[in-house]
mmCIF file of C-alpha atoms in Angstrom:
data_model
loop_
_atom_site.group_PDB
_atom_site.id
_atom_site.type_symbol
_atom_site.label_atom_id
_atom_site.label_comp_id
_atom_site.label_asym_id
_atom_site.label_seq_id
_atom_site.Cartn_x
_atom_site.Cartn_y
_atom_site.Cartn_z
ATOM 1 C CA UNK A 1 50.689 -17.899 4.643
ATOM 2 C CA UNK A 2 48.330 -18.323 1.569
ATOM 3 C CA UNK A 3 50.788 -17.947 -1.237
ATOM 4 C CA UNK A 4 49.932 -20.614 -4.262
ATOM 5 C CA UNK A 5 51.556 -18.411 -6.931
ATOM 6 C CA UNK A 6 55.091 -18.507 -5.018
ATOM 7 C CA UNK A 7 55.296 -15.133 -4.908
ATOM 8 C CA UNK A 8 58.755 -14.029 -2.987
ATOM 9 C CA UNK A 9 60.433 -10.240 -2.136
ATOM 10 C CA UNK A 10 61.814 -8.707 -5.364
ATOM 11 C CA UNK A 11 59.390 -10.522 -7.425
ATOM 12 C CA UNK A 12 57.917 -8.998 -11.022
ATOM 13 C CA UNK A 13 54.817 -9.229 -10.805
ATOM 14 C CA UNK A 14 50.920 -8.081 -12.379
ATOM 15 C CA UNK A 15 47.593 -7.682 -11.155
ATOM 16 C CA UNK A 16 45.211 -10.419 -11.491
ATOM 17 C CA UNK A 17 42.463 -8.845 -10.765
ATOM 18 C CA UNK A 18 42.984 -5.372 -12.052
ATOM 19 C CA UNK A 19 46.206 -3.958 -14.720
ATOM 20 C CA UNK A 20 48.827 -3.038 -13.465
ATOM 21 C CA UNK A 21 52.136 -4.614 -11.086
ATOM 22 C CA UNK A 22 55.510 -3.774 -10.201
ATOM 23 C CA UNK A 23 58.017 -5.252 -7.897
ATOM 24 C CA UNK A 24 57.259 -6.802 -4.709
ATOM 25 C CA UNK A 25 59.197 -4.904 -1.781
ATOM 26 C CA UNK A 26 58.218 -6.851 1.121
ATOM 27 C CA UNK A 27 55.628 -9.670 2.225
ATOM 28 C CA UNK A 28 53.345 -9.401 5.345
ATOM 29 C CA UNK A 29 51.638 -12.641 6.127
ATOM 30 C CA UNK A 30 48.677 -13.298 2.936
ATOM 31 C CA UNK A 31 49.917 -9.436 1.413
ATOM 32 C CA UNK A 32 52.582 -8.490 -1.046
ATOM 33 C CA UNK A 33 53.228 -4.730 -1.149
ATOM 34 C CA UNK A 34 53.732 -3.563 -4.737
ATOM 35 C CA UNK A 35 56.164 -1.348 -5.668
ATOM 36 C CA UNK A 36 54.708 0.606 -9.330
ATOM 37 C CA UNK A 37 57.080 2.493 -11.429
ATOM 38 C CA UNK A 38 56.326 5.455 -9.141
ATOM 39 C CA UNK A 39 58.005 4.393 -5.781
ATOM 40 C CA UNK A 40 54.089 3.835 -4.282
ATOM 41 C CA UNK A 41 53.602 0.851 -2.736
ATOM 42 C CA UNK A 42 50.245 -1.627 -3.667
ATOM 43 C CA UNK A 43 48.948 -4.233 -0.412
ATOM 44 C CA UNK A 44 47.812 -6.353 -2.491
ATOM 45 C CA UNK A 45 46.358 -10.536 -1.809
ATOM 46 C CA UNK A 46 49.014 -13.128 -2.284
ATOM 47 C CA UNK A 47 46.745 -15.086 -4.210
ATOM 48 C CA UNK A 48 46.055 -12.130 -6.812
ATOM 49 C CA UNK A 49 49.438 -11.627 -7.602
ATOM 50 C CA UNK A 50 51.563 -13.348 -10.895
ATOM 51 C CA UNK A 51 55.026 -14.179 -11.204
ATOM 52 C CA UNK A 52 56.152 -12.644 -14.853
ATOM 53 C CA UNK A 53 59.306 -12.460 -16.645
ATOM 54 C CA UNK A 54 61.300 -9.549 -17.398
ATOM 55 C CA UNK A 55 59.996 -7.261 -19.525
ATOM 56 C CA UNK A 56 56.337 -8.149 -19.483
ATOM 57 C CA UNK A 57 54.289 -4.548 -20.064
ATOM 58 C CA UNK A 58 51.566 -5.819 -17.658
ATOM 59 C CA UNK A 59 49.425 -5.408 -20.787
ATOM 60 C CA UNK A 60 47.331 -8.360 -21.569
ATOM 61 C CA UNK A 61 47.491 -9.175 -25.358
ATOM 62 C CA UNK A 62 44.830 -9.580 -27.675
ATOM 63 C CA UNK A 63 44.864 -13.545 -28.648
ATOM 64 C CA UNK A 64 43.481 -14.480 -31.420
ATOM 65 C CA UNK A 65 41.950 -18.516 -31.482
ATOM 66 C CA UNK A 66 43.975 -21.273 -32.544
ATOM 67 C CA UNK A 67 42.669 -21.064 -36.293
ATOM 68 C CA UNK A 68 43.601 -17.334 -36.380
ATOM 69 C CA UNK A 69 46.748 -17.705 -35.328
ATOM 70 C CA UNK A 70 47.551 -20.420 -37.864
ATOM 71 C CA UNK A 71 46.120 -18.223 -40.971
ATOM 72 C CA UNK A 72 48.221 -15.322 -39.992
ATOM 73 C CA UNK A 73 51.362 -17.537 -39.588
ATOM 74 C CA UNK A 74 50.719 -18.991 -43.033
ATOM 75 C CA UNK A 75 49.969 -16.164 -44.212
ATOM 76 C CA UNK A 76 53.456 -14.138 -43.287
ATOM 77 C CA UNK A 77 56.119 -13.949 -45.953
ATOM 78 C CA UNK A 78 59.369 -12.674 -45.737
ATOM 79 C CA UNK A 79 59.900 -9.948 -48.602
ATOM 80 C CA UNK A 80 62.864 -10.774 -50.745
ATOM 81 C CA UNK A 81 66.177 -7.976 -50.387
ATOM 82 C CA UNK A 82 66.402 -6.012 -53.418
ATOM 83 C CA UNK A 83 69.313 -5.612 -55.535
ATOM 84 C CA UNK A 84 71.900 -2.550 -55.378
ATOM 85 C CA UNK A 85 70.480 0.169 -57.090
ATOM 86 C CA UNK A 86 67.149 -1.547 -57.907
ATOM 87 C CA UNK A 87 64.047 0.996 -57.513
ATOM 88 C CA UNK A 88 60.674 -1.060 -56.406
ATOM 89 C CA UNK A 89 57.573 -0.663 -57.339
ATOM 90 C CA UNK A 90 54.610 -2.236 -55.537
ATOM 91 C CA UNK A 91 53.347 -5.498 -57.416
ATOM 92 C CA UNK A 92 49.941 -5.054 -59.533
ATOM 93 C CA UNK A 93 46.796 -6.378 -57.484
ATOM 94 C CA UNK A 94 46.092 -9.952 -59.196
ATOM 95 C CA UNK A 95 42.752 -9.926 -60.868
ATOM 96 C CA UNK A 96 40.029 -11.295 -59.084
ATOM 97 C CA UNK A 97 38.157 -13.827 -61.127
ATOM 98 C CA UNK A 98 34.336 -13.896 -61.103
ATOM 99 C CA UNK A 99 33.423 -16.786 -59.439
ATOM 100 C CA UNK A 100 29.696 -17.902 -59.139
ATOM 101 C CA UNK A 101 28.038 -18.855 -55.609
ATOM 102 C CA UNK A 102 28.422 -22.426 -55.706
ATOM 103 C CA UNK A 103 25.075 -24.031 -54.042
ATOM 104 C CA UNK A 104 24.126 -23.345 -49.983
ATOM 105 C CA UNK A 105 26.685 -20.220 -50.748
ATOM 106 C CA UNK A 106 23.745 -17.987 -51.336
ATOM 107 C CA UNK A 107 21.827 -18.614 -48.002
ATOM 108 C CA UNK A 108 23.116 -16.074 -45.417
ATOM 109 C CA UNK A 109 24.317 -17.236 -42.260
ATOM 110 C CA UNK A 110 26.265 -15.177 -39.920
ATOM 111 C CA UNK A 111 26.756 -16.230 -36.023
ATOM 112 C CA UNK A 112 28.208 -14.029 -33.322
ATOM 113 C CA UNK A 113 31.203 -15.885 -31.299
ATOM 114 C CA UNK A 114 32.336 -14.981 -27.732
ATOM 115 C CA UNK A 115 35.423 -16.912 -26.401
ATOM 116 C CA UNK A 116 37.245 -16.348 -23.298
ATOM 117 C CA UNK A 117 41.012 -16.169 -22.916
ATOM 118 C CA UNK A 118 41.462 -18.060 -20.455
ATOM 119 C CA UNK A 119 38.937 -21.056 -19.776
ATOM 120 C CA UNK A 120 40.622 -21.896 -16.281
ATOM 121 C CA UNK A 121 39.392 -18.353 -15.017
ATOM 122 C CA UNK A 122 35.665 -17.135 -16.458
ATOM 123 C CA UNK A 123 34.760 -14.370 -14.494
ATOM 124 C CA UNK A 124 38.144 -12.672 -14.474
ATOM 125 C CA UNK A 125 39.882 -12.991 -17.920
ATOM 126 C CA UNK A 126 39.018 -11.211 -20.928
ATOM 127 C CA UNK A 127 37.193 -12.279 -23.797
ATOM 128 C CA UNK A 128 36.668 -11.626 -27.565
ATOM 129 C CA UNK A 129 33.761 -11.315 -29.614
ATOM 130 C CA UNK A 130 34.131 -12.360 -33.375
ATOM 131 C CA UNK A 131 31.452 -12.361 -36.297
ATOM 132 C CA UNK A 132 31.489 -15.106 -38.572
ATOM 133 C CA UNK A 133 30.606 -15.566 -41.739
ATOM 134 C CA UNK A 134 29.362 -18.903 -43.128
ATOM 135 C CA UNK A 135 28.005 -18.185 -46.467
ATOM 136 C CA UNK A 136 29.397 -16.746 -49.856
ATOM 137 C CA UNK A 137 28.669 -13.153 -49.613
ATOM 138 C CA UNK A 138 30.859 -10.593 -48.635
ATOM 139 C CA UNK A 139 29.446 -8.893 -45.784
ATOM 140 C CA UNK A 140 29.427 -4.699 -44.355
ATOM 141 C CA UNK A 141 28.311 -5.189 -40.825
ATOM 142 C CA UNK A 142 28.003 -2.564 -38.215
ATOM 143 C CA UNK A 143 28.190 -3.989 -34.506
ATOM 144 C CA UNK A 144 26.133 -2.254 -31.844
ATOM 145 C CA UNK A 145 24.977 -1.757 -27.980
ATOM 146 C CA UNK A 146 22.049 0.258 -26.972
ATOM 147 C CA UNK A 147 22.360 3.279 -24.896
ATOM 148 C CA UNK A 148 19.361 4.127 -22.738
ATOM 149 C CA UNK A 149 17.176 4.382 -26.119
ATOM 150 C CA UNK A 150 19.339 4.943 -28.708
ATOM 151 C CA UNK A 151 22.572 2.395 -30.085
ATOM 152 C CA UNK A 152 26.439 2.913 -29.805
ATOM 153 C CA UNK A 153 28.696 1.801 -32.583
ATOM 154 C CA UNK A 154 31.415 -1.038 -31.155
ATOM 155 C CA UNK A 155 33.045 -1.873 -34.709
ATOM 156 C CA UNK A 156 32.516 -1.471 -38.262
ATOM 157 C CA UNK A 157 33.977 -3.599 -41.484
ATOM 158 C CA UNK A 158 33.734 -5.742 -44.043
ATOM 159 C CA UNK A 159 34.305 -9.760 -44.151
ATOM 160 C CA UNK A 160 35.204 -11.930 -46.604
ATOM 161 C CA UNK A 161 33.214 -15.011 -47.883
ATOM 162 C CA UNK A 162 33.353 -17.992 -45.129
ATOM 163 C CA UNK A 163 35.641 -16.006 -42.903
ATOM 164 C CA UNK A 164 35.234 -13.768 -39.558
ATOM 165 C CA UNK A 165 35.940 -9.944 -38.236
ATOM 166 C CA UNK A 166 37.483 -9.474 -34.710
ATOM 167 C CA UNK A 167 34.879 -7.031 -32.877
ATOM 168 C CA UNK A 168 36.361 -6.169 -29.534
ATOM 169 C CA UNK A 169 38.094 -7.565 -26.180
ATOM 170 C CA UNK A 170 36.016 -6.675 -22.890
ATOM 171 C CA UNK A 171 36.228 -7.487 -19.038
ATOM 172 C CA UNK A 172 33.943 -9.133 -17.437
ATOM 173 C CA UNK A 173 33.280 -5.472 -16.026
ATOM 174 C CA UNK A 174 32.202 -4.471 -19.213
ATOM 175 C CA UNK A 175 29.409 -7.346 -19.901
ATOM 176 C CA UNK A 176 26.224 -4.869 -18.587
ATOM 177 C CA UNK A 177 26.738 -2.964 -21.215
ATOM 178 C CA UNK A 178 26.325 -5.938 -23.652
ATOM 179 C CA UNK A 179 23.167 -7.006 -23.183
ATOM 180 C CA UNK A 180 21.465 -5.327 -25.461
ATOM 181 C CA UNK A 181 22.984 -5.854 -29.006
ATOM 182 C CA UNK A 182 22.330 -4.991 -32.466
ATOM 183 C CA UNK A 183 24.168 -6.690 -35.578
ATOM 184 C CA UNK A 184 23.366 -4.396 -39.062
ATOM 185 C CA UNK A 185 24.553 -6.342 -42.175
ATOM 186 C CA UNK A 186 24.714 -5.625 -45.616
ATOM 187 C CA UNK A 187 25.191 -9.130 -48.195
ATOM 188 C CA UNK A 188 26.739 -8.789 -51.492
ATOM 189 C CA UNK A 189 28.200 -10.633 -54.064
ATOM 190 C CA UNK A 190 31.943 -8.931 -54.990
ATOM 191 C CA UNK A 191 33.233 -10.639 -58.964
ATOM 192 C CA UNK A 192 29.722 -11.924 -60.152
ATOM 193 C CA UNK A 193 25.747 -11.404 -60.836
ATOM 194 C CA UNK A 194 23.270 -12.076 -57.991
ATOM 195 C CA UNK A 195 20.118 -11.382 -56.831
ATOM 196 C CA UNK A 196 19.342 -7.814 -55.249
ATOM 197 C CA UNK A 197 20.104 -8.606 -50.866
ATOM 198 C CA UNK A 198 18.092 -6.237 -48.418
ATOM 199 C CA UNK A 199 19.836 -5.540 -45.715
ATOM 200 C CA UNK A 200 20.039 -7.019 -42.432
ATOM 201 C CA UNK A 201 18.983 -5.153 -38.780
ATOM 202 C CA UNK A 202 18.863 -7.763 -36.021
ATOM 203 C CA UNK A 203 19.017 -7.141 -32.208
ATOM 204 C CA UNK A 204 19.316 -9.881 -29.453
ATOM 205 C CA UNK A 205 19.747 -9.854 -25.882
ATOM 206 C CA UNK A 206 23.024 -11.406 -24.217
ATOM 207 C CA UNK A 207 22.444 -13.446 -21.325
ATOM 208 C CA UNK A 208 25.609 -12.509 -19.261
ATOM 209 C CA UNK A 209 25.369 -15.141 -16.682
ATOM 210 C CA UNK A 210 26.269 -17.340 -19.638
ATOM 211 C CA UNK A 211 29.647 -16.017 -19.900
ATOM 212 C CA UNK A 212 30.471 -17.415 -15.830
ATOM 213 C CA UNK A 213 29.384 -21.085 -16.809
ATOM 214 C CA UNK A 214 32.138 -23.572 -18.548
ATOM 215 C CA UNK A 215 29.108 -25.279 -20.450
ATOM 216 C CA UNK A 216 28.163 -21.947 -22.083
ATOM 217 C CA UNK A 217 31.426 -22.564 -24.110
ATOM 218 C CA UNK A 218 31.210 -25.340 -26.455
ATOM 219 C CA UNK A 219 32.892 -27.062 -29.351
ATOM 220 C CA UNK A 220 31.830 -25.538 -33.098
ATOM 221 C CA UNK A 221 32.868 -25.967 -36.380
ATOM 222 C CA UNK A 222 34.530 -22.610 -37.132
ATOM 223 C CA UNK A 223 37.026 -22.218 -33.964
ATOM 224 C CA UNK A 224 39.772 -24.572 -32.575
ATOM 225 C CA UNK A 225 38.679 -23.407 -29.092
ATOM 226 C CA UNK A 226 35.329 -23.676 -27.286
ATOM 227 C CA UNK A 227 32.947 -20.792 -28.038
ATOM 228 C CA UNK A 228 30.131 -19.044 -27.027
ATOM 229 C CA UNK A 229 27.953 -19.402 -30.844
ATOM 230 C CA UNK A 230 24.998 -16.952 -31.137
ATOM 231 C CA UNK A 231 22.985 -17.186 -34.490
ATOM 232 C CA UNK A 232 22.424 -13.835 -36.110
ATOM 233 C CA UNK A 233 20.587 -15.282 -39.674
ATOM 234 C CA UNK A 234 20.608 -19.105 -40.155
ATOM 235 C CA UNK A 235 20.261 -20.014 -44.115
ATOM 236 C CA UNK A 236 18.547 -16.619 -44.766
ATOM 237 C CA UNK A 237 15.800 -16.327 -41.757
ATOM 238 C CA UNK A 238 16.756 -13.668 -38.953
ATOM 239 C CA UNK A 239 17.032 -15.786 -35.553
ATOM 240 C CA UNK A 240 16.684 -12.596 -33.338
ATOM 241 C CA UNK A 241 13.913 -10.072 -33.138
ATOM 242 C CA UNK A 242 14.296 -7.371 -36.111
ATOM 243 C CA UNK A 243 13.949 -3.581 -35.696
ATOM 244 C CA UNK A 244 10.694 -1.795 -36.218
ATOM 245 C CA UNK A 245 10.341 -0.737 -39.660
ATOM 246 C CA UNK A 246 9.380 2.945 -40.204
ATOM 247 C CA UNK A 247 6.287 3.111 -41.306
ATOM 248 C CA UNK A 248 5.148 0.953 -38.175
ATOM 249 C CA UNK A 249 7.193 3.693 -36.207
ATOM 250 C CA UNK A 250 5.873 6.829 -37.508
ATOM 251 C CA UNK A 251 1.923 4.898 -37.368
ATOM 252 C CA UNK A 252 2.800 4.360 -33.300
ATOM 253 C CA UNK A 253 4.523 8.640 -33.107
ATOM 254 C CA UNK A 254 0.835 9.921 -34.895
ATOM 255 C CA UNK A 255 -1.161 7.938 -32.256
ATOM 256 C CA UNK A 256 -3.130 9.812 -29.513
ATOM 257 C CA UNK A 257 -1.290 9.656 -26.480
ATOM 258 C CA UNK A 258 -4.798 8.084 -24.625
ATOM 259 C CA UNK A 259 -3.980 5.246 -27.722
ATOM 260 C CA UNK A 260 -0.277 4.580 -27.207
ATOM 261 C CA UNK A 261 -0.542 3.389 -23.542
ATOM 262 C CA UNK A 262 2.274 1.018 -23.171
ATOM 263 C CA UNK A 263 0.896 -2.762 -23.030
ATOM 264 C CA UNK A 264 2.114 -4.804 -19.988
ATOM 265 C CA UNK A 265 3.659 -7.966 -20.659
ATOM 266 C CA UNK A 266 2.400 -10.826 -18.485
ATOM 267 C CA UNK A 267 3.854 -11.294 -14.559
ATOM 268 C CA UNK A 268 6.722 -14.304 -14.325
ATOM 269 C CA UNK A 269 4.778 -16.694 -12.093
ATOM 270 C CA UNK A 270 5.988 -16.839 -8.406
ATOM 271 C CA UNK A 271 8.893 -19.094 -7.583
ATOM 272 C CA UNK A 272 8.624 -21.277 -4.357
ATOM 273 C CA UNK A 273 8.926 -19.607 -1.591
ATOM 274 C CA UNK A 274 13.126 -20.650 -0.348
ATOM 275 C CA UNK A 275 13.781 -18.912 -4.205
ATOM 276 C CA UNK A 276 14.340 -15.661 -4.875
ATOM 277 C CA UNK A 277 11.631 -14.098 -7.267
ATOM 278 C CA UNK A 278 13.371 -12.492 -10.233
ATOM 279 C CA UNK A 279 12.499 -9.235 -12.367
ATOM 280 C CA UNK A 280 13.598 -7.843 -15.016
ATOM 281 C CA UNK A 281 12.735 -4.260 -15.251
ATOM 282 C CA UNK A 282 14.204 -3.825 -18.541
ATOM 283 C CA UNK A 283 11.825 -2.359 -20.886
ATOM 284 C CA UNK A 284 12.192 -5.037 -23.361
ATOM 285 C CA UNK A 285 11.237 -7.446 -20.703
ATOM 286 C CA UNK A 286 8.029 -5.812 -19.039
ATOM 287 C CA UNK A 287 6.621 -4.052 -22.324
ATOM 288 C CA UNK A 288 5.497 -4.896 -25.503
ATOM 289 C CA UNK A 289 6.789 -1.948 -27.300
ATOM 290 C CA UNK A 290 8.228 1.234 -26.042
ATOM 291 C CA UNK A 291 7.094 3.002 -29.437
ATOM 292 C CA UNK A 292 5.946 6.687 -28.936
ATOM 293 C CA UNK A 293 7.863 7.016 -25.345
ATOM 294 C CA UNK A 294 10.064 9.091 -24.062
ATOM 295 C CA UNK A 295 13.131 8.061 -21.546
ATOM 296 C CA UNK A 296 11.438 9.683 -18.615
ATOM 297 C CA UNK A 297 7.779 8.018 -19.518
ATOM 298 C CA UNK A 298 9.670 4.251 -19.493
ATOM 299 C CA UNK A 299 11.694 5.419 -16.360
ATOM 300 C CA UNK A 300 7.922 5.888 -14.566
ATOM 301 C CA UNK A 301 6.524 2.719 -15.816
ATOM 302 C CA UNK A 302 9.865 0.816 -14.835
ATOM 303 C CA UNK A 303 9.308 2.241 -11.347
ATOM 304 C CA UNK A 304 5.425 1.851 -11.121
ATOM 305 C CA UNK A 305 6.447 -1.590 -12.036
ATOM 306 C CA UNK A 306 8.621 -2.111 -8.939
ATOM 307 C CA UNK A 307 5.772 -0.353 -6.485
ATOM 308 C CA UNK A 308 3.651 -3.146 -7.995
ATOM 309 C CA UNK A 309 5.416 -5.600 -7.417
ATOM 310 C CA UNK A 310 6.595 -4.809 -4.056
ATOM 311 C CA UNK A 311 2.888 -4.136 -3.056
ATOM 312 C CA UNK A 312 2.466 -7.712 -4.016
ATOM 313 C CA UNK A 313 4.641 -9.164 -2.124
ATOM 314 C CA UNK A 314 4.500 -7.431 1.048
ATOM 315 C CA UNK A 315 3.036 -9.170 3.900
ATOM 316 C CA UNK A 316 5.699 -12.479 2.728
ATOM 317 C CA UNK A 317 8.229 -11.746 5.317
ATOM 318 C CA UNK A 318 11.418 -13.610 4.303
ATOM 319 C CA UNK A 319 11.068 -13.165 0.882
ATOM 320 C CA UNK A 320 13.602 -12.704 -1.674
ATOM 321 C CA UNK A 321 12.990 -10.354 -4.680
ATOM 322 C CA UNK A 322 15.637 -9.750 -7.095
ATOM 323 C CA UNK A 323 15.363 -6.547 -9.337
ATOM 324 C CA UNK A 324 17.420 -6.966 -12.378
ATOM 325 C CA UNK A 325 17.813 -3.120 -13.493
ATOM 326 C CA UNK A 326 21.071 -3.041 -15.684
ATOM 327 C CA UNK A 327 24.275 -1.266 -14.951
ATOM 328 C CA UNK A 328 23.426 1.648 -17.208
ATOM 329 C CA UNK A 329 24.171 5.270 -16.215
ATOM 330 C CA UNK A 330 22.358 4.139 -12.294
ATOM 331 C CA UNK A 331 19.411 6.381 -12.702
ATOM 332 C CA UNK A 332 16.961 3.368 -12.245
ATOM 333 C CA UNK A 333 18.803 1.616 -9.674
ATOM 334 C CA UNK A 334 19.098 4.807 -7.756
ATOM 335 C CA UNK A 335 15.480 5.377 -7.919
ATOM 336 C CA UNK A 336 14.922 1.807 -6.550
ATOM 337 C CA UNK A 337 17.499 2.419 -3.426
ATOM 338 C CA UNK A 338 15.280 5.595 -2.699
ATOM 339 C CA UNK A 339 12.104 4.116 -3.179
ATOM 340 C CA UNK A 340 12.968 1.542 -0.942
ATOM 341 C CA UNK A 341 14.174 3.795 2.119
ATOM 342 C CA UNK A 342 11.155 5.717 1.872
ATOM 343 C CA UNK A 343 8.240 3.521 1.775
ATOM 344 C CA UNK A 344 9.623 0.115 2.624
ATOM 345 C CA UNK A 345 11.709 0.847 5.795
ATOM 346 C CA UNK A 346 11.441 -2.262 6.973
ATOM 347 C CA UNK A 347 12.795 -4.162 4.053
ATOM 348 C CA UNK A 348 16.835 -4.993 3.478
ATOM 349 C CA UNK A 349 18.181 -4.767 0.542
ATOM 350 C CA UNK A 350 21.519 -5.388 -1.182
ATOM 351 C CA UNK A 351 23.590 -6.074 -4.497
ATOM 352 C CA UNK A 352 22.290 -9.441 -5.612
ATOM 353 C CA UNK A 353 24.714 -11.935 -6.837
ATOM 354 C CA UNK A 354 27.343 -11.212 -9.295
ATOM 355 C CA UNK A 355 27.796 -14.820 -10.165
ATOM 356 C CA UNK A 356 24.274 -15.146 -11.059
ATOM 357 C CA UNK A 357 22.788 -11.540 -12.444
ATOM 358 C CA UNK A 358 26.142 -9.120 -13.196
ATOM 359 C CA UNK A 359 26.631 -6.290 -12.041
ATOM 360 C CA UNK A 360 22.992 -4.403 -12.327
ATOM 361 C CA UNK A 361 20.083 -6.255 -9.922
ATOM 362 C CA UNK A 362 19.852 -5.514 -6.674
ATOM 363 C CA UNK A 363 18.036 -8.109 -3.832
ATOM 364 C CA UNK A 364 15.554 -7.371 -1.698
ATOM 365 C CA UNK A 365 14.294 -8.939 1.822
ATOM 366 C CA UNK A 366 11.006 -8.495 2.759
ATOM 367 C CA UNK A 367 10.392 -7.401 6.479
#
């Protein structure tokens, strides 16, 4: 019996893998059967189960790094009783003095930080996503994901000179729906007199393989704990691609449809032949601009894209093609999985590797 957590009968116990737990009722070779609050019993792995104490919620806990931790410790005051019959009133805000930007202070430079609760277990434990500010602005940011072709809002706020906003806590589940981001930030200067600051729109793509690799986490100069650092502006210049500006927009909308037709951007050369050939059928990745089109026109080209390639590739039996289409709402990767039954029957296909693509690419055999 496979039981490295020592697991026994009448254990308290969570989930590793998934939230939840419950008491363990009775142990059948490598299984523990969960009992939940509702009298149903869980089979659940040995291996996936953890010994808690009593009163754990089975609710994992949002844990801010080290340096957090130790501002909001010194930080914490206990307020002082007040006497019998004593009415307070709330202290007067302290006047903020103006303060100029003292040199380097006025070259913005924000990063985005990733780090993972628990370094002993990438893949499965939760992480946190943090925006830091280096410089001596004060910053309104707006933190974003695209959505087929338009952005969702993950968190809103302000931060403080030299200091950092908490974004969000996701699963590794949740990481497809990261990779395309999109950091809006607006720079002033709050107590003194400085130049005019334009506002900030950056977008970068996350590479979530990173986030499965211990090296992807490194030492920095902001956290106590490794991180994942991604540079959002670095002393002023934007280190990711910017949006399109209107004007260019609205040129692209008044174009002649024969004008607009999306440009290709240049095939990945062919592995050797023992490695899987990798494509990215994200738009960003096999077009130049996606200006004037609609969802369905990209959907066609993303597809016509796949024909090609297949076409290409056909008469290399053995070979391994791996289409990287994004989690999304499935529409592409359905269209694939059809595609695929239809006019390459004699191909086998199958979810390519989680380890090494997420959750959205799907591999494909040649036969």
């Amino acid at each position: 019996m496979h039981n490295p957590n020592n697991v026994q009968v009448g254990s308290q116990v969570r989930f590793l893998n998934t939230v939840g737990g419950g008491r363990v009722a009775r142990i059948t070779a490598d299984t523990a059967w969960v009992e939940d609050a509702d009298g149903f019993e869980i089979p659940t792995p040995l291996k996936d189960c953890v010994v808690v104490e009593a009163g754990d919620t089975f609710i994992p806990e949002i844990r801010p790094p080290k340096i957090i931790q130790e501002k909001l410790r010194q930080g914490r005051t206990e307020p002082a009783a007040p006497a019998p019959n004593e009415v307070r009133r709330p202290a007067a805000p302290a006047p903020r003095p103006a303060r100029p930007l003292r040199a380097g202070e006025d070259e913005l430079t924000v990063q985005l930080a990733f780090l993972p609760q628990d370094r002993a277990k990438l893949g499965l434990t939760n992480y946190e996503a943090y925006l830091v500010n280096y410089s001596g602005f004060t910053l309104y940011y707006v933190y974003l994901s695209a959505v087929g072709t338009g952005y969702k809002v993950r968190s809103t706020g302000t931060i403080e000179p030299h200091g950092d906003a908490f974004l969000e806590e996701f699963a590794p589940a949740d990481l497809n729906d990261l990779e395309q981001l999109a950091v809006q930030i607006l720079p002033f200067h709050d107590g003194g007199i400085t130049k005019l600051q334009n506002p900030l729109s950056v977008r970068l793509k996350l590479e979530v393989t990173k986030f499965f690799k211990l090296h992807s986490f490194r030492p920095n100069d902001y956290f106590t704990d490794d991180a994942l650092m991604l540079p959002i502006v670095e002393r002023g210049a934007e280190q990711a691609q910017p949006e399109v500006d209107a004007s260019a927009l609205a040129s692209a909308l008044q174009t002649k449809k024969e004008d607009k037709k999306p440009a290709p951007k240049a095939a990945p050369s062919a592995p050797r032949r023992d490695e899987p050939l990798v494509i990215d059928l994200h738009a960003s990745e096999i077009l130049e601009t996606t200006a004037g089109m609609s969802s369905a026109d990209i959907h066609d080209y993303q597809r016509d894209y796949f024909h090609r390639t297949m076409q290409e590739h056909i008469r290399e039996r053995g070979r391994k093609i791996v289409f990287i289409h994004g989690k999304g709402d499935g529409v592409l990767r359905a269209s694939i999985e059809r595609e695929l039954r239809r006019k390459y029957p004699t191909c086998r296909f199958q979810d390519a590797s989680f380890q090494e693509y997420g959750y959205g690419a799907t591999q494909v055999t040649i036969g």
